[in-house]
Amino acid sequence: MSGAHDNPVAGSNYHYIARKRRVVEDKRFVTGNGNFVQDQDLPGTLHVAVLPSPHPRARIVLINAEAALALAGVAAVITGDEIAEHTLPLYHGLPLPECRWFPLAHEMTRYAGEWVAAVVAEDIYIAEDALDLIEVEYEATPAIVDPEEAMKPDAPLVHPGHGSNIIYDGDFEWGPVAEDFEAADHTLSFRARWGRSSTVPIETFGVLAKWDKGTETLNVWASIQMPNYPEQIAAALRMPLNGVKVNQDIDVGGSYGVKRGIKHTVLVGYISRKLGGAPVSLIEDRLVNLASGDAHGPDRIFYTDVAFDQGGVIKSLKIRAIDDCGAYPGRGPFQLGKPIAAIVGPYRINSVHYRPCSVATNKTGQVPVRGMGQGPTNYMIETAVDEVARHLKLDRFEVRRRNLIRSDEFPYLNPTGTKYDSGDYETVLGKVTELANYDDLVKRRDELRVEGKLAGIGIATCLEPSGGNNLFEFLFNPKAEISTYMEGCQVRIDSVGNIVGTMGTTTSGQGHETLVSTILGEELQRDPDDIRVIHADSLAGLPTRSPIASRMAVMLGGAAAGAAQKIKDQLFQIAAHNLNRPIDGLEYSEGTIFDRSDPARKLSWDELCNIAHRQFHKLPEGMEPGLQALHVMQVPLGGQMPDEKNRVQLYPCFSFQAHIPFVEIDPGTGKVTVLDYFIAHDCGTVINPDIVRGMIIGGVAQGIGAALYEKFDYGPDGQFLSGTFVDYVMPSVFEIPYVKDVEHCTPSPLTSHGQKGSGEGGYLGAPAAIASAVNDALEPRGLSIHELPMRMNDIEELLNGEKPE
Amino acid sequence: MTKRDITLTLNGKTVSGQADPRMTLVDFLRVVLKATGTHVGCEHGVCGACTIVLNGEAIRSCLMLAVQVESQEVITVEGLCEEDGSPGILQDAFRDGHGMQCGYCTPGMLTSVHALLQSNDDPSDEDILEAIGGNICRCTGYAQIIDSIKIGAERLREDKS
Ligand code: FES
Ligand code: FES
């Protein structure tokens, strides 16, 4: 057993940070007292069931809901016409006025499963009965399923008004690409395919809305994780933003980026208002979640050219990335934009030509998935490195060592204008080879090969941009002039000295209450177990951009530290005033402030809090009574817009991981078994070792899923084929080995305690690493595969020569 | 549909409620009996989030009907707590091993493991995999769940001796 312990590197100076501590949230989860959206119990709640379209692309001729409406217990049936009349189209990230997106299909359906009507009833059983009674007349037309076909001029159009299926087509060049290709000793090209999968939480998306007539407020409880959620609800429902109250104290049963049920929310919000304030809930069932939740992930084809020298040093990349965003783009296309921050990975690549293209097809829409496109990008970059090694017959580890940015080169400016804050990549790579006992692993592999088996070792060295920023949106859409992605935290000390930290967003397993209480405890030198952390609702008004983009350790952690610092400043002023000493003669220890030259002269925490709350006569002139502080953190290095060459600091902090999986392939069936998995990881200072370890290993497991099992499959006719967990294939404990991990700590110079993000890293490297291992196993047969997921039958076909490469 | 009266032993207490014959057991527990600790993940018997212990055996409450538990004995995650509602030994072990993140699969994991440890207080690695093989956790990658189970098994053995 290799449980998490104190982090020896970062922990030395801290009382609470980097120490093993129980996670605050866990207590309510183990006792069955979580506060999930489905646990909300408002009397009189009505339940919504949605009618799926059987056709991927059809005109809706007629909907007859009379029989459904006549069923006892049915309160309403809503159609797309009604919704389109009373709400505004949902928001896409890009300006796409002709791609009108409503909660229910309007006039035509654009993918199989798209919601055509919604039944509102007393209970969900009745609502589902009523679905069967709705008659819809469709005029079906051929669907467009393949993204490359969809790009052709004569392809059927997903949004006829848009005039093309191409949603976005960009062209970026950073550095002297032509010169670098010209001067290179070698070039090679490959195609790599990242399949349509997602992080699919065990809790489906759910939302409950209640229109409060008295206060004219729409109350929302949702398993949500997205920025600008209240803004988008208000806009679609044509309501003032200060009339939408999103309750952020809902425990979200996993998200990893994907819980963004904006269409669900607008639908129930509309219904609750229409019905005069009845609480209305929509909880996806699993089929709806998989088929029509608009929650699929990137579905990407890369065509990559690599220029490199005789020693395997990569000089330049040309990347064409085509991503199938489904029928309703939403924020999907930006998953091509975020990876720009680390488009050259952890390598000293001099230049890059990047042409990202987002294409609409007749599939359910995309949402940002863990890492927002960085996973596919890392898979492509690592494929390039492995291909260079293969081309030159060099060792894959050695080629990485030759290309990795050296520890003395930080901060390192990459060609896109992003500076990597800190890192020690070679040491981390060394740590994982040591952890994996690499020489032994090679022996084990070679012994298996002698026995006639297929075995392979993988390697991937990847970056995790963290801290979030939104400037990729501006790169894709110059109207989006957004140069901050802030996060707020408020700290309030009550009159008896209890501490409350307030955050403005939900949590979906990342342990933010633990993060905030640990940092406040550290800064104020008070026991974190006594600190309460709450989630303000959206009207209580803390600026937040939600827990996306591996940003909370950096941003919420930084905001908490900043607010604690303000509290401390105030306490010092109170103490200086009452002890009659200058501030610089005072010292703070566990809440007590004393005179350094006469430690008996002091004010305790209780006394200081009492003065602040009750003894105005003892406060320095001009000081407000009470003890509270709000700190809103701006993204480190943020605030700049891109220059004329599209160079900009996209993300502030860069975590790094090195993965080594060991796999065996059954030559008969093509089944891949992951025998062992090792990862070394550096996210700077670790705030809570258990939380970080969990997110890394959990991310690795999702990455193994994306590499070997998980896929949203569509037939050539556009029918959806992955409507259950059995078809989609979720990995169980039998598919995921006990991952062994080791931490390294290169603190970030940009953050409050040297921390960087860690929520995405495991997922961002595992698919690349597994692909590397599978290809290593296939190498003796002279085969390779660059398409994920590499399911059993894909590999079997490859081994039996049925599938041309 | 006429509702039926159903009486069962839930976490050691006799309780009753009314359900349509077609109501699933998990809906009955959550909606009628307000025992919301048990979760729903797939409603088709694959994810294990809805696992409860029925007469000593871990079963999926999404695949059973409420009417089937008449006069039976059911334990849910709430039943693993101490009398005063504080976490029991196994639950505390999951806290110490941080055997969760979002907490959504956790009740099902805990009930599966509880059923295992009732019949086998010193499970091997294979026994553990077998017991949670039907419980999908999307957050943890299982390592810390396995750690937690081992911590819990050891503490329960100590507690007995
Ligand atoms: S909800 Fe019962 S197994 Fe998934
Ligand atoms: S803890 Fe989130 S699914 Fe297991």
JSON list of C-alpha atoms and ligand atoms in Angstrom, two decimals, chain B residues 40-43 45-48 50 60 62, ligand 1:
[
{"chain": "B", "resi": 40, "resn": "VAL", "atom": "CA", "xyz": [-28.58, 6.31, -8.74]},
{"chain": "B", "resi": 41, "resn": "GLY", "atom": "CA", "xyz": [-25.97, 6.26, -11.48]},
{"chain": "B", "resi": 42, "resn": "CYS", "atom": "CA", "xyz": [-27.23, 4.25, -14.41]},
{"chain": "B", "resi": 43, "resn": "GLU", "atom": "CA", "xyz": [-30.53, 2.56, -13.59]},
{"chain": "B", "resi": 45, "resn": "GLY", "atom": "CA", "xyz": [-27.38, -2.41, -13.12]},
{"chain": "B", "resi": 46, "resn": "VAL", "atom": "CA", "xyz": [-23.88, -1.51, -14.28]},
{"chain": "B", "resi": 47, "resn": "CYS", "atom": "CA", "xyz": [-22.47, 1.22, -12.05]},
{"chain": "B", "resi": 48, "resn": "GLY", "atom": "CA", "xyz": [-23.18, -0.02, -8.53]},
{"chain": "B", "resi": 50, "resn": "CYS", "atom": "CA", "xyz": [-27.34, 2.07, -5.87]},
{"chain": "B", "resi": 60, "resn": "ARG", "atom": "CA", "xyz": [-28.42, -3.30, -6.84]},
{"chain": "B", "resi": 62, "resn": "CYS", "atom": "CA", "xyz": [-32.17, -0.09, -9.22]},
{"chain": "C", "resi": 1, "resn": "FES", "atom": "S1", "xyz": [-27.90, 2.74, -10.59]},
{"chain": "C", "resi": 1, "resn": "FES", "atom": "FE1", "xyz": [-28.08, 0.69, -10.07]},
{"chain": "C", "resi": 1, "resn": "FES", "atom": "S2", "xyz": [-26.31, -0.18, -10.92]},
{"chain": "C", "resi": 1, "resn": "FES", "atom": "FE2", "xyz": [-26.21, 1.87, -11.61]}
]
